[in-house]
Amino acid sequence: MRTHIVDDFPQGAHEGDTLRGLPSRPHGLALADRVLGLMAAVPAALLVLAEIVLLFSGVCARYVFHRPLVWGDELAGILFLWLAMTGAATALHRGAHMRMTAMVNRASKESAAFWDTVALVASLLFLGLIAAPAYAYIRQQWMIETPALEINDGLRVAAIVYGVALMLLMSLVKLLALGWKPALTGIVVSAAIVFGLDTAGPVLQSLGNLNLLIFFVGVVGFTVLSGMPIAFSFGLAVFSYLSLSTSMPLEIVVSRMDEGMSQLLLLAVPMFIFLGLLIEMTGMARAMINFLASLLGHVRGGLSYVLIGAMYLISGISGSKAADMAAVAPILFPEMKRRGERPGELVALLSATGAQTETVPPSIVLITIGSVTGVSISALFTGGLLPGFVLALALCALVWWRTRGVEPVSAKRAGGSEIMKTLIVSIPALALPVVIRLAVVEGVATATEVSTVGIVYSLIAGLLIYRRFEWKRIGPMLVETAALSGAILIIIGTATAMAWALTQSGFSHSLASFMEHLPGGAVSFMAVSVVMFVLLGSVLEGIPAIVLFGPLLFPIARDVGIHEVQYAMVVILSMGLGLFSPPFGVGYYGACAVSKIHPDEGIRPIIGYMVALFVGIVVIAAVPWISTGFLRTQ
């Protein structure tokens, strides 16, 4: 099980809680850890708030006053890199980085503690090795001046050094907290590995592309399975590959990370994460669910249909699976259990709806795939609605089949007046996806800015309509947004560096040639892609897989005649299927954590839901119109 994921894990965990062997720490180390956490979390939260204000001000200046802020995007980009790095440091402190802990959690207590130490030492190794190239990269950028604000670009990229320094110190504190013996052992082992690899440098350089297996399969595989954060695993592999088997300057690793994390389109990620937390806090999610329950709550499997519909609607607003599941499960599950639903069925269906709604805009995965492949995000938003609906129908069909012979538990059929009342209450919430969509289509805001329109709308609705707004939760929500965003963005950065290294090695051309010459043309290419991305989604996570393989495979899809929007839908849904499929799919464990149901209970029931989703994906892959039919109406 992976204990932490990008957008599919509940809030509140802290890294100190995830590492075994830390029942108590010396006061000095505990104080240092707390100070380092504040040095990351406070600026990260303020940066999220600043970006919201800046982006919404840009919308108002351009659309209302017709005086665009010509420096707005530039300032947003500068602040964004600082947000990414302080957010990544906050994520490390809170334990919110993506980690693969399936193997570690099955080990004995002593072995698990050993692997925790290995993961921590490997993280220290990457952060320590990249510190000097990061400083050298600042010196390179110090000669560049930004065009609009005319300030030194070194001030922007200094964020990388600040974030790396904080994470290095945090990891060192945690290593020291394990005790002097594990810490000394970890340092000695790290030094021995570095010395050994450095000594083997001439031999490695003579191996050519065999180094790809050594570093991108061997190093990545070992470090990921040891429980090291995936972002650091990618970074360590790239750094080791370039330093030991090539003569390229190591500043390239940092520059590629900067390129990956600095794409302004990705600024939508923290904005939509915050929006997802906001709609749960203001009660908008509850209003939508209550309306659906009044319509369907009395029929066989009625609340299961409500769960499917609620996840579809809320995914269209929040873009965050953690917010989706946390908003729906606590409202519906108690009543569903009262009506006799087994806990395993509940968590299985919740996981399936998480995979089903991966393409419902404004999905963070859609934004990511658009940013790395060049596919229009507006087209992806339009094309993503119907595929999610098709999978919803597949799940509804399975629910009907499973409940066809079950007598419904007596539940009062809602009268017309009650349905009308819940509808009226839910109208402001139901209107939010429409507001977001219209803001993009009508040119009021870009795909990056439109989330702030939704945030302001939700603020007004929460304060004036639903009268439910907890000001004391804003600070923790800003910190949570920064942590989740940082965990996403640093993976995109290190995966971008890995993708660049693979491209330079010639691997991308070999992969492209293999995929392009598969017998059967488009049909074989699509079938292989489905299988490959299901496996990648369960093992590697969706976002890193997209960043690594999206730029390689999308041009091939176009060459064999597959529409890029259809291919995006198939890829995303296939990864979603892997992400929420046990035993490795981390989304499944996120659903278990949100619903407080043991993972073992859902293993058997989830099989049928995963089969239904797979059938739906095959239909979407076979019928291009499902993904592209509405694009022609734009």
XYZ file of C-alpha atoms in Angstrom:
634
model
C 0.000 0.000 0.000
C 1.147 3.501 -0.752
C 0.248 5.664 2.164
C 0.284 9.034 0.426
C -0.943 10.148 -2.943
C -1.421 13.365 -4.830
C -5.105 13.953 -4.695
C -6.464 10.809 -3.189
C -5.491 10.857 0.493
C -7.074 12.519 3.505
C -5.463 15.440 5.173
C -3.672 15.726 8.443
C -0.914 13.132 8.223
C 2.601 14.166 9.141
C 5.829 12.653 7.964
C 6.980 12.112 11.516
C 3.965 9.863 11.992
C 4.747 7.719 8.957
C 8.272 6.731 9.888
C 8.567 3.898 12.350
C 10.835 4.100 15.317
C 10.060 7.725 16.229
C 7.950 7.389 19.364
C 9.815 10.281 20.918
C 12.450 12.705 19.739
C 14.943 14.856 21.627
C 13.553 18.309 22.320
C 16.125 19.975 20.080
C 15.251 17.817 17.076
C 11.529 18.241 17.678
C 11.957 22.013 17.814
C 14.073 22.016 14.666
C 11.482 19.917 12.872
C 8.696 22.289 13.934
C 10.638 25.383 12.826
C 11.483 23.841 9.459
C 7.830 22.922 8.979
C 6.776 26.520 9.635
C 9.481 27.849 7.291
C 7.846 25.816 4.531
C 4.136 25.911 5.411
C 3.696 29.617 6.203
C 5.148 30.993 2.937
C 3.473 28.183 0.980
C 0.028 29.083 2.346
C 0.601 32.804 1.717
C 1.726 32.046 -1.839
C -1.468 30.080 -2.552
C -3.504 33.041 -1.312
C -1.411 35.483 -3.347
C -1.898 33.436 -6.528
C -5.678 33.351 -6.012
C -5.808 37.129 -5.560
C -3.441 37.773 -8.482
C -5.253 35.513 -10.962
C -8.706 36.812 -10.070
C -7.433 40.388 -10.255
C -6.185 39.602 -13.747
C -9.642 38.357 -14.762
C -11.306 41.514 -13.396
C -8.718 43.849 -14.935
C -9.093 42.281 -18.384
C -12.802 41.473 -18.536
C -14.339 44.190 -16.353
C -11.991 47.152 -16.728
C -10.486 46.197 -20.124
C -7.015 46.989 -18.804
C -5.103 43.696 -18.645
C -2.256 43.315 -16.173
C 0.614 42.845 -18.618
C 2.901 41.799 -15.785
C 0.366 39.478 -14.169
C 1.419 36.201 -15.801
C 5.078 36.960 -15.190
C 4.562 37.612 -11.483
C 2.295 34.559 -11.222
C 5.060 32.450 -12.777
C 7.663 33.739 -10.328
C 5.442 33.060 -7.326
C 4.409 29.687 -8.764
C 7.908 28.181 -8.603
C 8.201 29.357 -4.990
C 4.796 27.798 -4.301
C 5.886 24.518 -5.903
C 9.090 24.231 -3.877
C 7.738 25.410 -0.508
C 4.732 23.150 -1.136
C 7.050 20.207 -1.831
C 8.873 20.900 1.438
C 5.537 21.115 3.273
C 4.502 17.814 1.691
C 7.709 16.185 2.929
C 7.126 17.489 6.425
C 3.501 16.261 6.434
C 4.217 12.946 4.713
C 2.108 13.843 1.666
C 4.521 12.760 -1.066
C 3.645 9.836 -3.317
C 5.274 6.715 -1.917
C 5.051 3.046 -2.792
C 4.884 1.217 0.536
C 3.223 -2.036 -0.543
C 6.405 -4.040 0.070
C 7.446 -2.183 3.218
C 4.078 -2.628 4.907
C 4.257 -6.401 4.427
C 7.650 -6.621 6.124
C 8.296 -7.335 9.788
C 8.657 -4.416 12.189
C 12.458 -4.637 12.142
C 12.638 -4.949 8.352
C 10.148 -2.116 7.866
C 12.247 0.154 10.078
C 15.302 -0.756 7.986
C 13.510 0.114 4.739
C 12.261 3.374 6.211
C 15.882 4.229 6.928
C 16.922 3.237 3.395
C 14.224 5.466 1.894
C 15.252 8.365 4.115
C 18.941 7.973 3.276
C 18.181 7.739 -0.447
C 16.139 10.951 -0.199
C 19.027 12.650 1.603
C 21.370 11.414 -1.089
C 19.324 12.958 -3.898
C 18.780 16.269 -2.081
C 22.460 16.505 -1.130
C 23.688 15.719 -4.644
C 21.367 18.211 -6.333
C 22.138 21.118 -4.003
C 25.350 22.212 -5.786
C 23.873 22.052 -9.331
C 20.852 24.010 -8.060
C 23.146 26.771 -6.807
C 25.060 26.729 -10.111
C 21.744 27.040 -11.966
C 20.923 30.191 -9.993
C 24.230 31.716 -11.096
C 23.351 30.916 -14.721
C 19.923 32.531 -14.438
C 21.318 35.568 -12.598
C 22.288 37.057 -15.962
C 18.673 36.969 -17.215
C 16.152 39.751 -16.613
C 12.404 39.225 -16.815
C 10.799 41.212 -19.672
C 7.824 42.861 -17.955
C 8.899 43.393 -14.353
C 12.604 43.686 -15.242
C 13.776 41.773 -12.191
C 16.513 39.186 -11.943
C 15.389 35.673 -12.876
C 17.755 34.359 -10.234
C 15.218 35.497 -7.641
C 12.698 33.110 -9.186
C 14.941 30.041 -9.397
C 16.262 30.710 -5.884
C 13.062 28.924 -4.888
C 14.668 25.639 -5.952
C 17.636 26.135 -3.628
C 15.349 27.222 -0.781
C 13.077 24.208 -1.191
C 15.953 21.729 -1.566
C 17.707 23.180 1.508
C 14.541 22.891 3.618
C 13.878 19.311 2.487
C 17.529 18.368 3.063
C 17.415 19.689 6.633
C 14.038 18.048 7.291
C 15.353 14.681 6.105
C 18.516 15.086 8.177
C 16.471 15.833 11.315
C 14.339 12.744 10.719
C 17.427 10.608 10.170
C 19.000 11.850 13.401
C 15.721 11.174 15.196
C 16.105 7.489 14.349
C 19.136 7.361 16.640
C 22.856 7.637 16.106
C 23.339 4.026 15.022
C 20.823 3.970 12.123
C 21.906 7.470 11.110
C 25.593 6.540 11.044
C 24.842 3.307 9.198
C 22.771 5.188 6.619
C 25.504 7.769 6.058
C 28.220 5.122 5.709
C 26.130 3.058 3.289
C 25.341 6.159 1.212
C 29.009 7.125 1.070
C 29.941 3.579 0.046
C 27.334 3.549 -2.741
C 28.478 6.934 -4.056
C 32.131 5.853 -3.954
C 31.347 2.558 -5.656
C 29.337 4.144 -8.446
C 31.928 6.860 -8.946
C 34.635 4.230 -9.239
C 32.510 2.327 -11.762
C 31.988 5.480 -13.829
C 34.338 4.570 -16.716
C 32.782 1.105 -16.967
C 29.252 2.542 -16.955
C 30.096 4.997 -19.711
C 31.148 2.093 -21.924
C 27.787 0.317 -21.491
C 25.797 2.753 -23.618
C 22.022 2.347 -23.380
C 22.347 -0.547 -20.934
C 22.624 2.258 -18.385
C 18.937 2.941 -18.986
C 18.147 -0.436 -17.428
C 20.581 0.107 -14.590
C 19.330 3.549 -13.575
C 15.751 3.900 -14.856
C 14.717 0.337 -14.027
C 17.157 -0.781 -11.346
C 17.617 2.432 -9.337
C 14.011 3.596 -9.772
C 12.633 0.145 -8.977
C 14.753 -0.316 -5.859
C 14.152 3.162 -4.444
C 10.420 3.176 -5.183
C 9.921 -0.237 -3.576
C 11.924 0.891 -0.548
C 9.302 3.565 0.096
C 11.276 6.568 -1.136
C 9.086 9.420 -2.445
C 8.615 8.835 -6.160
C 9.733 12.355 -7.049
C 13.076 11.840 -5.310
C 13.405 8.392 -6.870
C 13.077 9.847 -10.367
C 15.474 12.656 -9.522
C 18.112 10.335 -8.067
C 17.940 8.075 -11.133
C 18.346 10.980 -13.573
C 21.132 12.576 -11.557
C 22.993 9.265 -11.275
C 22.542 8.475 -14.961
C 23.842 11.841 -16.176
C 26.711 12.090 -13.700
C 28.016 8.534 -14.046
C 27.372 7.540 -17.637
C 27.476 10.847 -19.579
C 29.524 14.037 -19.613
C 26.534 16.392 -19.530
C 26.516 19.247 -16.987
C 24.376 18.399 -13.996
C 22.661 21.790 -14.004
C 20.556 20.284 -16.791
C 18.676 18.219 -14.203
C 17.706 21.382 -12.346
C 16.833 23.280 -15.529
C 14.553 20.441 -16.687
C 12.890 20.376 -13.274
C 12.399 24.132 -13.528
C 10.884 23.730 -16.989
C 8.480 21.033 -15.799
C 7.306 22.883 -12.697
C 7.101 26.370 -14.217
C 4.419 25.793 -16.851
C 1.778 28.371 -16.032
C -1.019 25.998 -17.059
C -0.148 23.899 -14.012
C -1.074 26.797 -11.751
C -4.611 25.441 -12.137
C -3.584 22.493 -9.950
C -3.391 24.327 -6.589
C -6.342 26.509 -7.529
C -8.666 23.559 -8.171
C -7.394 21.689 -5.110
C -8.356 24.684 -2.974
C -11.712 24.922 -4.746
C -12.387 21.259 -3.943
C -11.691 21.826 -0.254
C -13.840 24.956 -0.335
C -16.998 23.335 -1.730
C -16.849 20.695 0.987
C -16.435 23.313 3.709
C -19.275 25.551 2.457
C -21.799 22.696 2.264
C -22.244 22.892 -1.520
C -21.341 19.222 -1.923
C -23.898 18.199 0.710
C -26.616 20.222 -1.050
C -26.060 18.358 -4.332
C -26.036 14.961 -2.647
C -29.246 15.689 -0.745
C -30.997 16.558 -4.003
C -29.894 13.316 -5.676
C -30.911 11.315 -2.604
C -34.409 12.828 -2.675
C -34.806 11.564 -6.249
C -33.367 8.054 -5.946
C -33.011 7.184 -2.273
C -36.115 4.975 -2.132
C -35.370 2.578 -5.036
C -33.328 -0.638 -4.980
C -29.678 0.366 -4.807
C -30.850 3.968 -4.851
C -28.059 5.381 -2.725
C -25.500 3.584 -4.887
C -26.879 5.500 -7.867
C -26.680 8.661 -5.759
C -23.025 7.908 -4.976
C -22.225 7.483 -8.678
C -24.052 10.681 -9.622
C -22.607 12.685 -6.727
C -19.036 11.717 -7.600
C -19.679 12.722 -11.212
C -21.041 16.140 -10.215
C -18.458 16.886 -7.546
C -15.548 15.774 -9.705
C -16.730 18.351 -12.199
C -16.183 21.019 -9.562
C -13.240 20.088 -7.396
C -10.844 18.226 -9.675
C -9.487 16.500 -6.541
C -10.251 12.890 -5.701
C -9.486 13.424 -2.019
C -12.025 16.236 -1.856
C -14.531 14.204 -3.898
C -14.417 11.131 -1.680
C -14.189 13.087 1.563
C -17.262 15.104 0.568
C -19.415 12.122 -0.455
C -18.530 9.165 1.790
C -19.284 10.669 5.233
C -22.694 11.855 4.011
C -23.903 8.690 2.270
C -22.164 5.768 3.953
C -23.924 5.838 7.353
C -27.362 5.645 5.701
C -26.158 3.030 3.193
C -24.873 0.864 6.059
C -28.213 1.271 7.851
C -29.923 -0.093 4.749
C -27.820 -3.224 4.840
C -24.979 -2.430 2.423
C -21.798 -4.291 3.279
C -18.737 -2.097 3.968
C -16.740 -3.914 1.293
C -19.362 -3.072 -1.348
C -19.292 0.577 -0.279
C -15.541 1.053 -0.543
C -15.455 -0.921 -3.809
C -18.073 1.331 -5.380
C -16.384 4.479 -4.031
C -13.100 3.370 -5.613
C -14.821 2.584 -8.902
C -16.443 6.022 -9.022
C -13.027 7.563 -8.377
C -11.711 5.855 -11.515
C -14.901 6.629 -13.449
C -14.634 10.385 -12.939
C -10.964 10.855 -13.887
C -11.951 12.613 -17.143
C -14.679 14.832 -15.693
C -13.410 18.426 -15.905
C -11.677 20.228 -14.346
C -9.635 17.106 -13.590
C -6.046 17.810 -12.575
C -5.004 14.903 -14.802
C -6.650 16.617 -17.806
C -4.744 19.812 -17.046
C -1.481 17.898 -16.732
C -1.930 15.936 -19.939
C -2.778 19.125 -21.825
C 0.287 20.922 -20.470
C 2.782 18.189 -21.426
C 1.315 17.129 -24.793
C 0.010 20.415 -26.198
C -3.576 19.157 -26.513
C -6.120 21.939 -26.013
C -7.310 21.916 -22.398
C -10.643 23.381 -23.509
C -11.064 20.439 -25.921
C -10.123 17.996 -23.152
C -12.673 19.580 -20.813
C -15.357 19.207 -23.488
C -14.361 15.685 -24.460
C -14.106 14.408 -20.890
C -17.758 14.703 -19.906
C -19.298 11.921 -22.007
C -16.647 9.229 -21.318
C -17.217 9.714 -17.593
C -20.964 9.423 -18.177
C -20.511 6.195 -20.178
C -18.575 4.643 -17.294
C -21.264 5.878 -14.891
C -23.838 3.971 -16.954
C -21.643 0.861 -16.807
C -21.480 1.107 -13.005
C -25.223 1.765 -12.758
C -25.883 -1.336 -14.871
C -23.795 -3.411 -12.482
C -25.565 -1.923 -9.440
C -28.943 -2.774 -11.018
C -27.820 -6.363 -11.682
C -26.542 -6.833 -8.137
C -29.659 -5.399 -6.483
C -32.335 -6.741 -8.846
C -33.398 -9.477 -6.414
C -32.943 -7.498 -3.217
C -35.963 -6.074 -1.461
C -35.401 -2.390 -0.768
C -35.164 -1.347 2.856
C -38.179 0.755 3.673
C -37.286 4.319 2.871
C -39.714 7.124 2.591
C -40.297 8.227 -0.964
C -39.645 11.944 -1.115
C -42.694 13.972 -2.023
C -42.794 16.550 -4.746
C -42.467 19.422 -2.307
C -39.412 17.868 -0.648
C -37.737 17.216 -3.999
C -38.453 20.788 -5.061
C -37.055 22.120 -1.783
C -33.784 20.170 -2.115
C -33.554 21.224 -5.763
C -33.878 24.898 -4.882
C -31.266 24.536 -2.146
C -28.882 22.751 -4.519
C -29.255 25.113 -7.492
C -26.320 27.388 -6.491
C -24.103 24.306 -6.093
C -25.308 22.666 -9.313
C -24.642 25.939 -11.144
C -20.936 25.967 -10.256
C -19.783 23.552 -13.009
C -21.847 25.600 -15.469
C -20.217 28.831 -14.273
C -16.749 27.319 -14.655
C -17.503 25.998 -18.126
C -19.083 29.242 -19.384
C -16.208 31.320 -18.030
C -13.792 29.388 -20.264
C -16.034 29.167 -23.350
C -17.021 32.845 -23.254
C -13.446 33.989 -22.820
C -13.953 35.462 -19.350
C -11.027 33.475 -17.955
C -8.364 31.085 -19.167
C -8.156 27.456 -18.032
C -5.613 28.613 -15.440
C -7.716 31.522 -14.164
C -11.161 29.934 -14.216
C -10.633 28.154 -10.910
C -10.447 31.529 -9.161
C -13.855 32.394 -10.625
C -15.151 29.200 -9.011
C -13.409 30.074 -5.733
C -15.010 33.532 -5.571
C -18.391 32.045 -6.543
C -18.082 29.434 -3.777
C -17.058 32.070 -1.235
C -20.134 34.135 -2.040
C -22.417 31.080 -2.004
C -20.975 29.867 1.293
C -21.252 33.247 2.996
C -24.574 34.526 1.643
C -26.600 31.468 0.583
C -25.551 28.436 2.600
C -24.393 30.524 5.567
C -21.707 27.950 6.293
C -18.191 29.293 6.305
C -15.508 28.460 8.860
C -12.824 31.134 8.701
C -10.553 29.155 11.032
C -10.303 26.404 8.403
C -8.923 28.701 5.682
C -5.336 28.544 6.974
C -5.184 24.731 7.165
C -6.879 24.520 3.745
C -4.219 26.787 2.220
C -1.454 24.666 3.750
C -3.131 21.450 2.556
C -3.462 22.913 -0.933
C 0.223 23.840 -0.990
C 1.310 20.401 0.247
C -0.771 18.466 -2.283
C 0.284 20.828 -5.083
C 3.948 20.561 -4.152
C 3.742 16.769 -4.143
C 2.307 16.888 -7.671
C 4.574 19.568 -9.085
C 7.908 18.172 -7.909
C 6.987 14.834 -9.479
C 6.239 16.653 -12.734
C 9.622 18.374 -12.423
C 11.702 15.248 -11.859
C 9.644 13.241 -14.374
C 10.293 15.977 -16.951
C 14.020 15.589 -16.292
C 13.717 11.814 -16.699
C 11.722 12.168 -19.916
C 14.406 14.509 -21.282
C 17.155 12.023 -20.382
C 15.244 9.190 -22.082
C 14.783 11.324 -25.169
C 18.473 12.228 -25.326
C 19.450 8.579 -24.980
C 17.434 7.594 -28.046
C 15.038 5.427 -26.048
C 12.062 7.545 -27.068
C 12.779 6.921 -30.739
C 13.040 3.170 -30.132
C 9.748 3.147 -28.228
C 8.073 5.270 -30.887
C 9.296 2.968 -33.624
C 8.079 -0.139 -31.783
C 4.625 1.296 -31.085
C 4.262 2.756 -34.561
C 5.003 -0.545 -36.292
C 2.723 -2.750 -34.238
C 0.731 -5.068 -36.511
C -2.889 -4.019 -36.697
C -2.327 -0.265 -36.803
C -4.558 1.904 -34.644
C -6.406 -1.036 -33.058
C -3.223 -2.699 -31.781
C -1.758 0.628 -30.690
C -4.874 1.440 -28.672
C -5.016 -2.041 -27.110
C -1.361 -1.965 -26.076
C -1.830 1.556 -24.690
C -4.780 0.453 -22.535
C -2.841 -2.454 -21.010
C 0.310 -0.379 -20.562
C -1.414 2.532 -18.825
C -3.464 0.261 -16.556
C -0.166 -1.207 -15.346
C 1.505 2.204 -15.124
C -1.460 3.616 -13.230
C -1.263 0.881 -10.612
C 2.505 1.004 -10.157
C 3.799 4.426 -11.164
C 0.808 6.743 -10.566
C -0.997 8.666 -13.277
C 0.750 12.035 -13.375
C 4.359 10.775 -13.597
C 3.307 8.235 -16.222
C 1.694 10.999 -18.289
C 4.726 13.262 -18.043
C 7.078 10.447 -18.997
C 5.156 8.807 -21.820
C 2.594 11.368 -23.005
C 4.998 13.410 -25.163
C 6.284 10.167 -26.714
C 3.006 8.404 -27.479
C 0.613 11.189 -28.452
C 2.432 11.994 -31.727
C 2.298 8.283 -32.613
C -1.431 8.180 -31.870
C -1.938 11.058 -34.299
C 0.197 9.313 -36.926
C -1.873 6.106 -36.776
C -5.127 8.084 -37.063
C -6.350 8.286 -33.449
C -7.805 11.617 -32.374
C -5.654 13.096 -29.613
C -8.659 13.859 -27.381
C -9.964 10.285 -27.677
C -6.506 8.930 -26.934
C -6.268 11.205 -23.893
C -9.566 9.873 -22.556
C -8.546 6.236 -23.011
C -5.135 6.853 -21.430
C -6.578 8.709 -18.417
C -9.327 6.181 -17.761
C -6.912 3.264 -18.137
C -4.589 4.831 -15.587
C -7.567 5.493 -13.343
C -8.509 1.816 -13.539
C -5.001 0.867 -12.425
C -4.892 3.602 -9.778
C -8.026 2.315 -8.020
C -7.403 -1.431 -8.460
C -5.914 -3.393 -5.541
C -3.461 -4.699 -4.529
C -1.179 -1.922 -5.811
C -3.645 0.797 -6.819
C -3.094 3.594 -4.317
C -6.467 5.209 -5.027
C -8.172 2.145 -3.560
C -6.353 2.610 -0.269
C -7.191 6.308 -0.297
C -10.878 5.359 -0.596
C -10.461 2.908 2.307
C -8.870 5.623 4.431
C -11.607 8.150 3.663
C -14.397 5.667 4.354
C -12.614 4.076 7.363
C -13.112 0.575 5.963
C -10.393 -2.088 6.049
C -8.895 -2.748 2.590
C -9.428 -6.502 2.866
C -13.215 -6.071 2.865
C -13.351 -4.536 -0.590
C -10.970 -6.821 -2.470
C -13.613 -9.309 -3.658
C -16.489 -6.867 -4.382
C -14.293 -4.513 -6.382
C -13.563 -7.102 -9.073
C -16.986 -6.724 -10.674
C -16.742 -2.921 -10.681
C -13.300 -3.010 -12.270
C -14.600 -5.359 -14.979
C -17.488 -2.964 -15.659
C -15.056 -0.059 -15.951
C -12.799 -2.037 -18.283
C -15.745 -2.844 -20.563
C -16.627 0.848 -20.590
C -13.052 1.807 -21.512
C -13.112 -0.674 -24.400
C -16.332 0.947 -25.661
C -14.760 4.422 -25.434
C -11.668 3.184 -27.274
C -13.825 1.615 -30.009
C -16.214 4.559 -30.490
C -14.327 7.838 -31.119
C -17.554 9.897 -31.101
C -17.920 9.420 -27.326
C -14.802 11.541 -26.824
C -14.919 13.815 -29.873
C -18.592 14.151 -30.817
C -19.150 17.438 -28.991
C -15.907 19.021 -30.184
C -17.476 19.838 -33.545
C -20.114 21.987 -31.876
C -17.542 24.370 -30.424
